[in-house]
XYZ file of C-alpha atoms in Angstrom:
763
model
C -74.760 -37.824 54.895
C -73.975 -40.720 52.579
C -70.769 -40.909 50.534
C -70.674 -43.028 47.383
C -68.457 -43.324 44.300
C -70.128 -43.776 40.912
C -68.786 -44.374 37.442
C -69.556 -41.462 35.094
C -70.626 -42.303 31.559
C -70.097 -39.823 28.718
C -67.013 -37.852 29.853
C -64.737 -36.849 26.975
C -62.415 -34.227 28.425
C -61.191 -32.445 31.531
C -63.750 -29.669 31.228
C -66.481 -32.346 31.287
C -65.470 -33.230 34.841
C -65.657 -29.553 35.817
C -69.164 -29.177 34.346
C -70.415 -32.329 36.093
C -68.854 -31.290 39.403
C -70.408 -27.797 39.319
C -73.820 -29.201 38.387
C -73.769 -31.813 41.152
C -72.707 -29.289 43.796
C -75.744 -27.124 43.007
C -78.203 -29.970 43.735
C -80.037 -29.627 47.052
C -78.726 -32.171 49.551
C -75.286 -32.529 47.960
C -72.540 -31.608 50.412
C -69.490 -32.587 48.361
C -68.726 -33.700 44.806
C -65.412 -34.593 43.204
C -65.196 -35.821 39.608
C -62.038 -37.434 38.249
C -61.626 -37.395 34.467
C -58.822 -39.979 34.435
C -60.760 -42.613 36.414
C -64.158 -41.451 35.063
C -65.612 -41.606 38.564
C -67.551 -39.207 40.792
C -67.286 -39.244 44.583
C -70.418 -37.634 46.045
C -71.556 -36.939 49.623
C -75.281 -36.308 49.823
C -78.228 -36.312 52.212
C -80.271 -39.324 51.090
C -83.415 -37.799 52.594
C -83.194 -34.955 50.060
C -81.792 -36.641 46.964
C -80.781 -40.039 45.587
C -78.426 -41.482 42.958
C -81.079 -41.556 40.219
C -81.962 -37.908 40.877
C -78.269 -36.967 40.783
C -77.909 -38.716 37.429
C -81.012 -36.985 36.004
C -79.477 -33.570 36.688
C -76.474 -34.285 34.453
C -78.225 -36.364 31.775
C -79.373 -33.318 29.720
C -75.690 -32.337 29.511
C -74.813 -35.701 27.969
C -73.593 -37.544 31.069
C -75.000 -40.117 33.492
C -74.045 -41.953 36.677
C -73.852 -45.732 36.886
C -75.833 -45.924 40.114
C -75.854 -49.681 40.753
C -73.227 -50.186 43.457
C -72.680 -53.109 45.775
C -74.162 -51.140 48.700
C -77.258 -49.969 46.848
C -77.984 -53.544 45.717
C -77.443 -54.949 49.213
C -74.568 -57.137 48.043
C -71.055 -57.788 49.208
C -68.237 -56.590 46.953
C -67.681 -60.187 45.775
C -71.380 -60.789 45.042
C -71.508 -57.535 43.122
C -68.408 -58.515 41.142
C -69.953 -61.894 40.322
C -73.263 -60.241 39.436
C -71.682 -57.768 37.031
C -68.728 -59.940 36.051
C -65.208 -58.931 37.077
C -63.818 -56.126 34.930
C -67.317 -55.342 33.619
C -66.435 -51.676 33.400
C -63.342 -52.577 31.393
C -65.450 -54.722 29.052
C -67.775 -51.772 28.516
C -64.794 -49.506 27.953
C -63.361 -51.915 25.394
C -66.718 -51.967 23.611
C -66.745 -48.165 23.531
C -63.143 -48.134 22.257
C -64.105 -50.687 19.600
C -66.858 -48.371 18.340
C -64.395 -45.474 18.264
C -61.960 -47.630 16.312
C -64.590 -48.485 13.692
C -65.404 -44.816 13.087
C -61.723 -43.867 12.898
C -60.980 -46.620 10.392
C -63.786 -45.283 8.201
C -62.494 -41.706 8.485
C -58.757 -42.309 7.944
C -59.054 -43.041 4.162
C -61.136 -39.874 3.775
C -58.544 -37.875 5.694
C -55.764 -39.372 3.560
C -57.622 -38.363 0.384
C -58.142 -34.864 1.786
C -54.404 -34.636 2.450
C -53.810 -35.638 -1.147
C -56.133 -32.908 -2.462
C -54.662 -30.346 -0.036
C -51.113 -31.250 -1.076
C -52.027 -31.057 -4.760
C -53.494 -27.594 -4.245
C -50.385 -26.376 -2.369
C -48.014 -27.756 -5.019
C -50.112 -26.184 -7.771
C -49.890 -22.764 -6.093
C -46.118 -23.198 -5.869
C -46.076 -24.025 -9.623
C -44.701 -27.543 -9.046
C -47.711 -29.261 -10.644
C -50.503 -28.113 -12.903
C -53.852 -27.095 -11.458
C -56.565 -29.693 -12.092
C -59.108 -28.929 -14.780
C -62.364 -27.159 -13.874
C -64.385 -30.380 -14.102
C -61.939 -32.217 -11.832
C -61.849 -29.240 -9.466
C -65.638 -29.259 -9.139
C -65.575 -33.056 -8.679
C -63.087 -32.688 -5.814
C -65.171 -29.977 -4.153
C -68.414 -31.965 -4.280
C -66.661 -35.176 -3.258
C -65.047 -33.385 -0.309
C -68.484 -31.970 0.578
C -69.943 -35.496 0.794
C -66.947 -36.790 2.731
C -67.002 -33.841 5.160
C -70.747 -34.334 5.715
C -70.183 -37.978 6.690
C -67.220 -37.207 8.956
C -68.989 -34.295 10.678
C -72.342 -36.041 11.220
C -71.072 -39.558 12.014
C -67.511 -39.384 13.380
C -67.971 -35.847 14.694
C -71.386 -36.465 16.277
C -70.097 -36.019 19.895
C -68.714 -32.595 18.936
C -71.986 -31.492 17.315
C -73.844 -32.598 20.447
C -71.380 -30.550 22.505
C -72.201 -27.524 20.317
C -75.953 -28.185 20.687
C -75.783 -28.490 24.499
C -73.806 -25.254 24.640
C -76.554 -23.461 22.696
C -79.314 -25.006 24.831
C -77.808 -25.128 28.336
C -74.867 -22.719 28.123
C -72.427 -25.441 29.230
C -69.262 -25.623 27.142
C -66.631 -28.350 27.094
C -63.904 -29.488 24.725
C -66.505 -31.075 22.438
C -68.124 -27.638 22.180
C -64.908 -26.057 20.912
C -64.368 -28.758 18.290
C -68.052 -28.658 17.338
C -68.078 -24.891 16.807
C -64.761 -24.865 14.937
C -65.466 -27.728 12.538
C -69.097 -26.638 12.026
C -67.953 -23.108 11.172
C -65.459 -24.478 8.620
C -68.129 -26.770 7.141
C -70.921 -24.166 6.968
C -68.596 -21.596 5.372
C -67.404 -24.139 2.796
C -70.942 -25.337 2.076
C -72.077 -21.756 1.518
C -69.177 -21.176 -0.899
C -70.108 -24.274 -2.941
C -73.886 -23.699 -2.837
C -73.899 -19.928 -3.386
C -70.688 -19.447 -5.339
C -72.049 -16.892 -7.829
C -73.800 -14.776 -5.191
C -70.790 -14.682 -2.871
C -68.056 -14.222 -5.504
C -68.093 -10.388 -5.388
C -67.489 -10.394 -1.615
C -65.212 -13.313 -0.732
C -62.691 -15.709 -2.250
C -64.841 -18.611 -3.455
C -61.945 -20.604 -4.854
C -61.020 -22.124 -1.501
C -63.094 -24.264 0.903
C -62.366 -25.851 4.306
C -63.944 -29.270 3.858
C -60.475 -30.798 4.178
C -60.030 -29.017 7.527
C -63.324 -30.452 8.819
C -62.384 -33.971 7.709
C -58.772 -34.017 8.884
C -59.281 -32.163 12.188
C -62.139 -34.441 13.296
C -60.188 -37.535 12.231
C -57.055 -36.407 14.113
C -59.007 -35.538 17.240
C -61.002 -38.781 17.151
C -57.732 -40.683 16.660
C -56.198 -38.804 19.608
C -59.216 -39.661 21.782
C -58.883 -43.307 20.772
C -55.164 -43.406 21.620
C -55.830 -41.542 24.882
C -58.562 -44.043 25.840
C -56.223 -46.959 25.085
C -53.456 -45.367 27.155
C -55.804 -44.610 30.060
C -56.897 -48.235 30.036
C -53.286 -49.247 30.722
C -53.065 -46.944 33.756
C -55.603 -49.138 35.563
C -53.583 -52.354 35.135
C -52.857 -52.609 38.875
C -56.544 -52.784 39.825
C -57.250 -55.293 37.071
C -54.399 -57.533 38.240
C -55.572 -57.298 41.851
C -59.130 -58.198 40.805
C -57.845 -61.145 38.806
C -56.055 -62.444 41.913
C -59.402 -63.288 43.465
C -60.294 -66.972 43.264
C -63.726 -67.703 41.768
C -64.386 -70.890 43.773
C -63.145 -72.647 46.918
C -62.893 -76.268 48.088
C -64.607 -76.561 51.475
C -64.601 -79.569 53.824
C -68.121 -80.023 55.230
C -69.453 -83.141 56.973
C -66.376 -85.059 55.871
C -66.918 -84.223 52.200
C -64.942 -81.964 49.845
C -67.268 -79.502 48.113
C -66.377 -76.931 45.463
C -68.474 -73.823 46.149
C -68.760 -70.268 44.820
C -66.564 -67.820 46.693
C -69.539 -65.937 48.171
C -70.703 -69.173 49.845
C -67.597 -69.415 52.034
C -68.277 -68.370 55.636
C -66.062 -67.738 58.657
C -64.719 -70.860 60.394
C -65.147 -72.950 57.246
C -62.355 -75.511 56.778
C -60.862 -75.046 53.299
C -58.524 -77.245 51.272
C -55.877 -75.713 49.015
C -54.080 -77.824 46.419
C -50.763 -77.067 44.647
C -51.059 -74.249 42.114
C -54.408 -73.049 43.490
C -55.267 -69.521 44.615
C -56.097 -69.071 48.275
C -59.753 -67.956 48.314
C -60.047 -66.129 51.680
C -57.888 -65.144 54.658
C -57.299 -67.780 57.319
C -55.002 -69.851 59.560
C -53.350 -73.122 58.493
C -54.601 -76.062 60.581
C -53.009 -78.975 58.708
C -50.050 -79.328 56.324
C -47.476 -76.831 55.092
C -46.409 -75.182 51.859
C -44.592 -72.315 50.167
C -46.924 -69.512 49.096
C -46.301 -66.875 46.432
C -47.460 -63.601 48.002
C -45.766 -61.318 45.465
C -48.837 -59.498 44.116
C -50.070 -58.713 47.622
C -46.812 -57.971 49.436
C -44.294 -57.336 46.650
C -42.053 -60.116 48.025
C -40.549 -62.089 45.093
C -39.690 -65.292 47.002
C -42.460 -67.700 48.112
C -42.970 -67.648 51.886
C -42.885 -70.870 53.919
C -46.148 -71.480 55.778
C -46.757 -73.989 58.561
C -49.533 -74.820 61.025
C -50.652 -71.659 62.813
C -49.435 -69.303 60.067
C -51.767 -66.848 58.379
C -52.629 -67.124 54.682
C -54.057 -64.347 52.537
C -56.712 -64.361 49.808
C -55.349 -64.042 46.268
C -51.928 -65.525 47.024
C -50.867 -68.728 45.228
C -50.005 -72.078 46.780
C -46.882 -73.291 44.973
C -46.125 -76.748 46.384
C -47.893 -78.830 49.060
C -51.557 -79.190 49.964
C -52.892 -77.866 53.252
C -56.078 -77.096 55.139
C -56.908 -73.793 56.754
C -59.724 -72.226 58.741
C -61.388 -69.147 57.232
C -61.025 -66.104 59.505
C -61.909 -63.281 57.067
C -64.215 -63.537 54.065
C -65.733 -61.186 51.492
C -64.899 -57.530 51.948
C -62.974 -58.267 55.191
C -60.044 -59.949 53.414
C -56.713 -58.204 52.985
C -57.055 -58.361 49.191
C -60.489 -56.686 49.329
C -59.031 -53.950 51.566
C -56.118 -53.446 49.176
C -58.404 -53.188 46.118
C -60.684 -50.739 47.933
C -57.750 -48.633 49.129
C -56.033 -48.536 45.726
C -59.287 -47.562 43.959
C -59.931 -44.824 46.531
C -56.365 -43.487 46.245
C -56.379 -43.534 42.439
C -59.604 -41.529 42.403
C -58.441 -38.917 44.925
C -56.960 -35.540 44.056
C -53.507 -34.309 44.863
C -53.262 -30.667 46.039
C -51.001 -29.904 43.056
C -53.984 -30.590 40.794
C -55.949 -27.623 42.188
C -54.414 -25.071 39.800
C -55.073 -27.268 36.755
C -58.674 -27.809 37.929
C -59.264 -24.067 38.310
C -57.860 -23.365 34.851
C -59.846 -26.202 33.229
C -63.050 -24.877 34.825
C -62.813 -21.484 33.051
C -60.682 -22.544 30.103
C -63.377 -23.302 27.521
C -65.375 -20.062 27.961
C -62.153 -18.024 27.819
C -61.041 -19.826 24.652
C -64.420 -19.128 23.022
C -64.030 -15.432 23.810
C -60.437 -15.407 22.470
C -61.543 -17.167 19.271
C -64.336 -14.664 18.555
C -62.124 -11.684 19.424
C -59.426 -13.030 17.057
C -61.985 -13.440 14.267
C -63.180 -9.868 14.909
C -59.641 -8.465 14.823
C -58.917 -10.178 11.514
C -62.170 -8.871 9.993
C -61.970 -5.307 11.269
C -58.202 -4.702 11.430
C -56.873 -7.237 8.934
C -59.369 -6.159 6.265
C -57.739 -2.699 6.163
C -54.441 -4.219 5.011
C -55.401 -7.448 3.265
C -58.881 -6.807 1.955
C -62.064 -8.329 3.354
C -61.863 -11.602 1.386
C -58.322 -12.454 2.524
C -58.983 -11.238 6.087
C -62.082 -13.430 6.330
C -60.079 -16.451 5.128
C -57.310 -15.849 7.688
C -59.827 -14.987 10.400
C -61.706 -18.235 9.844
C -58.423 -20.202 9.846
C -57.434 -18.589 13.169
C -60.919 -19.060 14.639
C -60.971 -22.788 13.858
C -57.302 -23.230 14.822
C -57.790 -21.669 18.283
C -60.864 -23.768 19.042
C -59.107 -26.922 17.919
C -55.712 -26.429 19.570
C -57.039 -25.131 22.905
C -57.443 -28.523 24.532
C -57.614 -28.586 28.352
C -57.465 -32.399 28.267
C -53.705 -32.492 28.751
C -54.108 -30.268 31.833
C -56.882 -32.461 33.174
C -54.910 -35.663 32.658
C -51.535 -34.382 33.901
C -52.038 -35.166 37.599
C -54.578 -38.029 37.817
C -52.866 -40.303 35.292
C -49.565 -40.037 37.167
C -51.379 -40.660 40.485
C -53.153 -43.735 39.066
C -49.896 -45.218 37.804
C -47.962 -44.282 40.973
C -50.555 -45.737 43.366
C -50.831 -48.875 41.218
C -47.070 -49.345 41.128
C -46.973 -48.908 44.899
C -49.633 -51.601 45.379
C -47.553 -54.041 43.317
C -44.577 -53.325 45.590
C -46.599 -53.861 48.773
C -46.896 -50.104 49.419
C -50.524 -49.125 50.040
C -51.167 -45.400 49.617
C -54.338 -43.988 51.150
C -54.758 -40.916 48.950
C -53.054 -38.660 46.422
C -52.395 -35.919 48.992
C -50.297 -38.367 51.059
C -48.313 -39.407 47.994
C -47.618 -35.751 47.196
C -46.610 -34.860 50.751
C -44.262 -37.833 51.068
C -41.808 -36.441 48.510
C -41.187 -33.442 50.803
C -40.368 -35.523 53.913
C -36.937 -34.745 55.371
C -37.288 -36.452 58.769
C -38.557 -39.925 59.617
C -39.454 -40.905 63.150
C -39.424 -44.695 63.495
C -40.706 -46.801 66.342
C -38.192 -49.502 67.327
C -40.396 -52.513 67.966
C -41.994 -53.831 64.785
C -40.314 -51.206 62.604
C -36.557 -51.469 63.115
C -36.871 -54.806 64.921
C -39.181 -57.723 64.184
C -41.379 -57.097 67.211
C -41.172 -60.624 68.644
C -38.377 -62.580 70.365
C -36.104 -64.761 68.231
C -33.143 -66.940 68.957
C -30.237 -64.794 67.735
C -27.104 -66.666 68.882
C -25.854 -69.963 70.310
C -22.744 -70.453 72.485
C -21.620 -74.050 72.883
C -19.766 -74.743 76.179
C -19.696 -78.538 75.980
C -18.883 -81.469 73.703
C -22.474 -81.657 72.478
C -23.369 -80.316 69.033
C -25.384 -77.107 68.619
C -28.329 -79.149 67.303
C -28.262 -81.323 70.447
C -28.315 -78.209 72.645
C -31.295 -76.789 70.737
C -33.072 -80.176 70.834
C -32.748 -80.376 74.638
C -33.789 -76.761 75.143
C -36.787 -77.042 72.790
C -37.845 -80.276 74.494
C -37.876 -78.527 77.874
C -39.507 -75.368 76.561
C -42.214 -77.305 74.668
C -44.269 -77.424 77.873
C -43.888 -73.705 78.580
C -46.132 -70.867 77.358
C -43.475 -68.168 77.770
C -42.692 -66.033 74.615
C -39.012 -67.051 74.934
C -40.063 -70.718 74.792
C -41.958 -70.006 71.574
C -38.832 -68.427 70.054
C -36.671 -71.489 70.842
C -39.295 -73.966 69.594
C -39.796 -71.977 66.395
C -36.025 -72.053 65.751
C -35.913 -75.815 66.310
C -38.814 -76.419 63.919
C -37.292 -74.163 61.269
C -34.022 -76.160 61.475
C -36.010 -79.450 61.606
C -34.337 -80.340 64.935
C -36.230 -83.090 66.825
C -38.217 -82.137 69.931
C -38.129 -84.956 72.505
C -40.450 -85.951 75.327
C -39.553 -84.518 78.726
C -40.567 -85.977 82.080
C -41.011 -84.471 85.537
C -41.310 -81.005 84.009
C -41.269 -78.165 86.510
C -41.409 -74.402 86.009
C -39.488 -72.329 88.556
C -41.193 -68.924 88.598
C -38.930 -66.025 87.634
C -35.935 -68.279 87.023
C -36.481 -71.059 84.464
C -37.532 -74.687 84.204
C -36.239 -78.234 84.570
C -37.080 -81.743 83.414
C -35.809 -85.231 82.561
C -34.841 -86.066 78.976
C -33.636 -89.605 78.263
C -32.952 -90.079 81.987
C -30.819 -86.930 82.411
C -32.038 -83.917 84.387
C -31.577 -80.623 82.580
C -32.013 -77.050 83.762
C -32.761 -74.050 81.521
C -33.111 -70.498 82.778
C -31.568 -67.177 83.649
C -28.232 -66.296 85.272
C -29.620 -66.445 88.821
C -31.186 -69.877 88.273
C -27.900 -71.421 87.110
C -25.914 -69.581 89.803
C -28.142 -71.254 92.429
C -26.850 -74.613 91.132
C -23.331 -73.534 92.173
C -22.014 -73.978 88.636
C -19.150 -71.775 87.468
C -19.541 -69.728 84.235
C -18.517 -66.310 82.897
C -21.300 -63.932 84.012
C -19.631 -60.717 82.796
C -20.187 -61.259 79.072
C -23.736 -62.503 79.623
C -24.645 -59.487 81.751
C -23.170 -57.188 79.095
C -25.337 -58.758 76.401
C -28.352 -58.655 78.720
C -27.818 -54.885 79.114
C -28.188 -54.616 75.319
C -31.684 -56.072 75.412
C -30.799 -59.722 74.837
C -32.113 -62.451 77.142
C -29.708 -65.332 77.922
C -31.179 -68.816 78.338
C -28.558 -71.083 79.943
C -28.770 -74.861 79.586
C -27.090 -76.974 82.275
C -27.038 -80.249 84.144
C -26.183 -80.509 87.821
C -22.530 -81.007 86.802
C -21.876 -78.432 84.062
C -23.116 -75.576 81.908
C -23.743 -76.994 78.431
C -24.487 -73.885 76.437
C -26.169 -70.502 76.225
C -28.649 -69.176 73.679
C -29.507 -65.514 73.344
C -33.097 -64.529 72.644
C -33.849 -60.988 71.516
C -36.182 -58.861 69.459
C -34.042 -59.286 66.359
C -33.230 -56.430 64.009
C -34.902 -56.769 60.631
C -32.359 -57.902 58.059
C -33.267 -55.073 55.688
C -33.107 -52.309 58.345
C -29.390 -51.279 58.114
C -29.487 -50.950 54.309
C -32.821 -49.084 54.446
C -31.466 -46.552 56.989
C -28.358 -46.052 54.844
C -30.489 -45.340 51.766
C -32.706 -42.919 53.701
C -29.564 -40.993 54.725
C -28.501 -40.943 51.055
C -31.863 -39.337 50.243
C -31.019 -36.603 52.768
C -33.553 -37.799 55.333
C -32.873 -37.640 59.059
C -33.942 -40.802 60.940
C -34.983 -40.662 64.599
C -35.754 -43.827 66.583
C -38.342 -43.587 69.350
C -38.916 -46.396 71.830
C -40.272 -47.076 75.262
C -37.451 -49.578 75.825
C -34.324 -49.214 77.949
C -31.906 -46.565 76.644
C -28.889 -48.900 76.502
C -30.848 -51.400 74.431
C -32.073 -48.642 72.114
C -28.571 -47.185 71.636
C -27.149 -50.629 70.886
C -29.754 -51.239 68.165
C -29.334 -47.704 66.790
C -25.567 -48.229 66.427
C -26.115 -51.540 64.661
C -28.495 -50.115 62.028
C -26.878 -46.695 61.637
C -29.373 -44.434 63.435
C -27.676 -41.573 65.259
C -30.646 -39.889 66.980
C -32.414 -41.947 69.672
C -35.179 -41.042 72.098
C -35.681 -43.934 74.551
C -37.902 -44.749 77.536
C -40.775 -42.680 76.130
C -44.545 -42.944 76.484
C -46.908 -42.547 73.466
C -47.493 -38.890 74.379
C -43.715 -38.330 74.389
C -43.537 -39.635 70.818
C -46.176 -37.093 69.882
C -44.141 -34.344 71.557
C -40.983 -35.278 69.611
C -42.832 -35.106 66.295
C -44.199 -31.657 67.181
C -40.664 -30.510 68.050
C -39.355 -31.597 64.653
C -42.267 -29.887 62.906
C -41.606 -26.647 64.803
C -38.008 -26.841 63.566
C -39.399 -26.781 60.021
C -39.122 -30.474 59.178
C -41.722 -32.381 57.175
C -42.075 -35.490 59.326
C -43.104 -39.039 58.503
C -43.850 -41.407 61.378
C -43.321 -45.144 60.857
C -44.990 -47.312 63.488
C -47.210 -50.327 64.004
C -50.373 -48.366 63.220
C -52.051 -49.159 66.566
C -49.909 -48.253 69.619
C -48.486 -45.278 67.753
C -51.869 -43.866 66.655
C -51.421 -40.366 68.239
C -47.957 -39.951 66.699
C -49.135 -41.264 63.316
C -51.975 -38.738 63.359
C -49.667 -35.815 64.240
C -47.039 -36.636 61.609
C -47.269 -35.045 58.161
C -47.291 -38.597 56.772
C -48.244 -41.600 58.905
C -46.742 -44.931 57.809
C -48.094 -48.176 59.261
C -45.648 -51.085 59.364
C -48.069 -53.991 59.049
C -47.391 -57.700 58.963
C -49.434 -60.508 57.417
C -53.173 -59.922 57.548
C -53.003 -57.701 60.661
C -52.999 -54.650 58.445
C -53.966 -51.341 60.064
C -54.871 -49.878 56.663
C -57.036 -47.102 58.085
C -54.524 -45.948 60.704
C -52.041 -44.225 58.405
C -51.638 -42.557 55.041
C -49.325 -45.346 53.873
C -49.233 -49.011 54.868
C -46.150 -51.130 54.181
C -47.124 -54.787 53.856
C -44.979 -57.375 55.662
C -43.633 -54.584 57.867
C -40.661 -54.247 55.513
C -38.809 -51.002 56.245
C -36.996 -51.208 52.880
C -40.403 -50.456 51.314
C -40.247 -47.087 53.089
C -37.309 -46.127 50.877
C -39.238 -47.313 47.824
C -42.318 -45.344 48.911
C -40.312 -42.108 49.110
C -38.673 -42.781 45.733
C -42.095 -43.541 44.250
C -43.455 -40.265 45.610
C -40.547 -38.288 44.157
C -40.887 -40.123 40.824
C -44.651 -39.498 40.649
C -44.336 -35.823 41.545
C -41.620 -35.393 38.942
C -43.963 -36.936 36.355
C -46.833 -34.656 37.407
C -44.674 -31.535 37.173
C -43.410 -32.567 33.732
C -46.993 -33.188 32.589
C -48.241 -29.852 33.918
C -45.299 -27.972 32.418
C -45.839 -29.335 28.930
C -49.627 -28.995 29.181
C -49.314 -25.313 30.154
C -46.599 -24.606 27.591
C -48.619 -26.319 24.880
C -51.622 -24.036 25.448
C -49.608 -20.877 26.132
C -47.699 -21.299 22.853
C -50.419 -22.972 20.776
C -53.229 -20.431 21.138
C -51.210 -17.351 20.034
C -49.783 -19.322 17.091
C -53.279 -20.345 16.032
C -54.450 -16.731 16.401
C -51.841 -15.701 13.805
C -49.440 -13.588 15.870
C -46.564 -14.604 13.580
C -48.300 -13.544 10.352
C -47.364 -9.824 10.532
C -43.689 -10.787 10.976
C -43.204 -13.917 8.883
C -46.402 -14.289 6.875
C -47.010 -17.664 8.571
C -50.373 -19.053 9.745
C -50.940 -22.238 11.767
C -53.175 -24.577 9.801
C -56.174 -25.995 11.761
C -55.019 -29.375 10.472
C -51.696 -29.020 12.327
C -53.601 -27.692 15.344
C -55.787 -30.814 15.318
C -52.750 -33.086 15.159
C -51.020 -31.197 17.989
C -54.168 -31.311 20.120
C -54.509 -35.062 19.593
C -50.878 -35.728 20.481
C -50.846 -33.533 23.613
C -53.137 -35.778 25.668
C -51.450 -38.928 24.413
C -48.019 -37.556 25.350
C -49.165 -36.712 28.900
C -50.607 -40.192 29.479
C -47.529 -41.807 27.913
C -45.241 -39.810 30.204
C -47.253 -41.009 33.210
C -47.016 -44.606 32.017
C -43.202 -44.316 32.072
C -43.440 -44.478 35.886
C -44.504 -48.125 35.569
C -41.242 -49.066 33.860
C -38.935 -47.319 36.331
C -37.141 -49.237 39.070
C -37.631 -48.130 42.673
């Protein structure tokens, strides 16, 4: 089985996606098909020994649709080569061209619709005795002029709707275009017959009134609504466009001592690249020379530029703000973090949330049901209404109801309700450094009431840092750090790395040390400027017979901190504490999770005293310590059996079983070591405060979806009976097809606009 995603050309409404999906599923060799109206894409799993993309496209082409089958994989290209081949945003350029054509037709139709309004208003005012009826000659002129105008609007602007009518007659497949095509064609044919055969029809029907204005105005309103909807939908994909635009087009590579500017697809692993101030970083890599501050905001959501030095990772698409530096390429093409993010966001935006299932089922049967309702309504008016109103009046009302029902019954709002909100929500998440794997995960996250968090790498930074300094001598703190870093510079121990990193960050000099010696399990010693210094643990310094307060140090050691004591043979100079430091944002994030009514449980394999100390510091009140990976899994199952919806936040690798068991798995990833595939949600930079934002985003998106679905359902539930004329027996009021057309046009636009509001909200 092969799974591919193709762009669908020719979709105009939600029922289109249902027709395409049903047709594709019936093809031999197709195992799965999912068509998304909002993204205009089809995800298809098929046996390539039985069918192929061209064959799949041929099956839907008679229905007015086609698949864009040239993908990067099928052309044997990388994602970057394919982007360069087609041009970035090619699909958007095509969409803009299509929108431009729509705009031209609408601009030609609007003056005709305005004139029709004028004639319609004149007629209404004349009937109400406010103005005089036009003379017979002028009346005939208006009728024939409206006939010509309606013919143009129907055949040119309304061509997609006529084609929808034609395909319904030929293939029995009905979509929204079919409804509009039948309704406006019926109004036009009736009106044409009245004008052409006035004398012959006069004894049977009212020949004084035609519906050319309805044909003109309804098609113009609907075309205008489609145009506005297309423009709004274009805005929902802003996140992908911005991510694509992050990609550098070229790179400066150092080869054979020369600086060469090459196309991005010519960069290979282990290439040495040069990045100048203001330039985009072309691929992922490790800095080998120089340092700088890099703006990573579009990839991680962090607003402040991050300082980068030799040995630090850099990510494709981020921007070098100040100094120049060189780095070695470690990931290129589709392997880069940016490529993974783009792929993940596109996949998530095209996926379906479970809440969409009901709307999909309704959209699938909606058009046929509406057709039946429209014909039944027409029949009731003709057979029942004629008894009370006379055949001529009943036919007029019946035709008005028939056209009104077909026009107002738009399933587009239903079809757009969920996917547009998902697209905007996933895109907003990507901008904040929250990568969401699929729509189902985003939906489930809003129900989470318990979060199980791993300590190391989630609550804490996951690597030792120098957290405190205690000065016990006349030397300055900087002198103590300088001596310690000078000794530790020849050690490979993780604690040595923490002290050296602190010294470099504070720009404290690291001196040469002589006669360096490592004492296994205790510490190290060496000569600096002729003085012998010792650095190590409590036992090492105790062996020197130096007096110092061990009680406080042992207490801190029991809390997971490691003391490094600096001394000479005569005295203890100072103590630094090295620990897996708590992330600065952790206490506030835990507090906000509690405010959201979410229980937070910390799981760790570390010592219980250490775990309890950290839990107290950040505000976690439920701790499970000294556990193995299988114990973490057991705890999650326990919470689920208690009825909790559980999210697990871990590093995405060691916590894989627990992440898989949790209702929502959240990978806390740092830099380019992103375990994107290991969890439903990945938080870039391992920032736990993004977890709060992710939950708020989920709640916000689900609220938007529910609002969209509510109004879409209400619109159709109320609109169809009104169009059918249920209020006429009570109030003598009929819904004009013109008003129905306007309402139908605005419904889809309102749903998309409501989804776009998510972009403006603060997390």
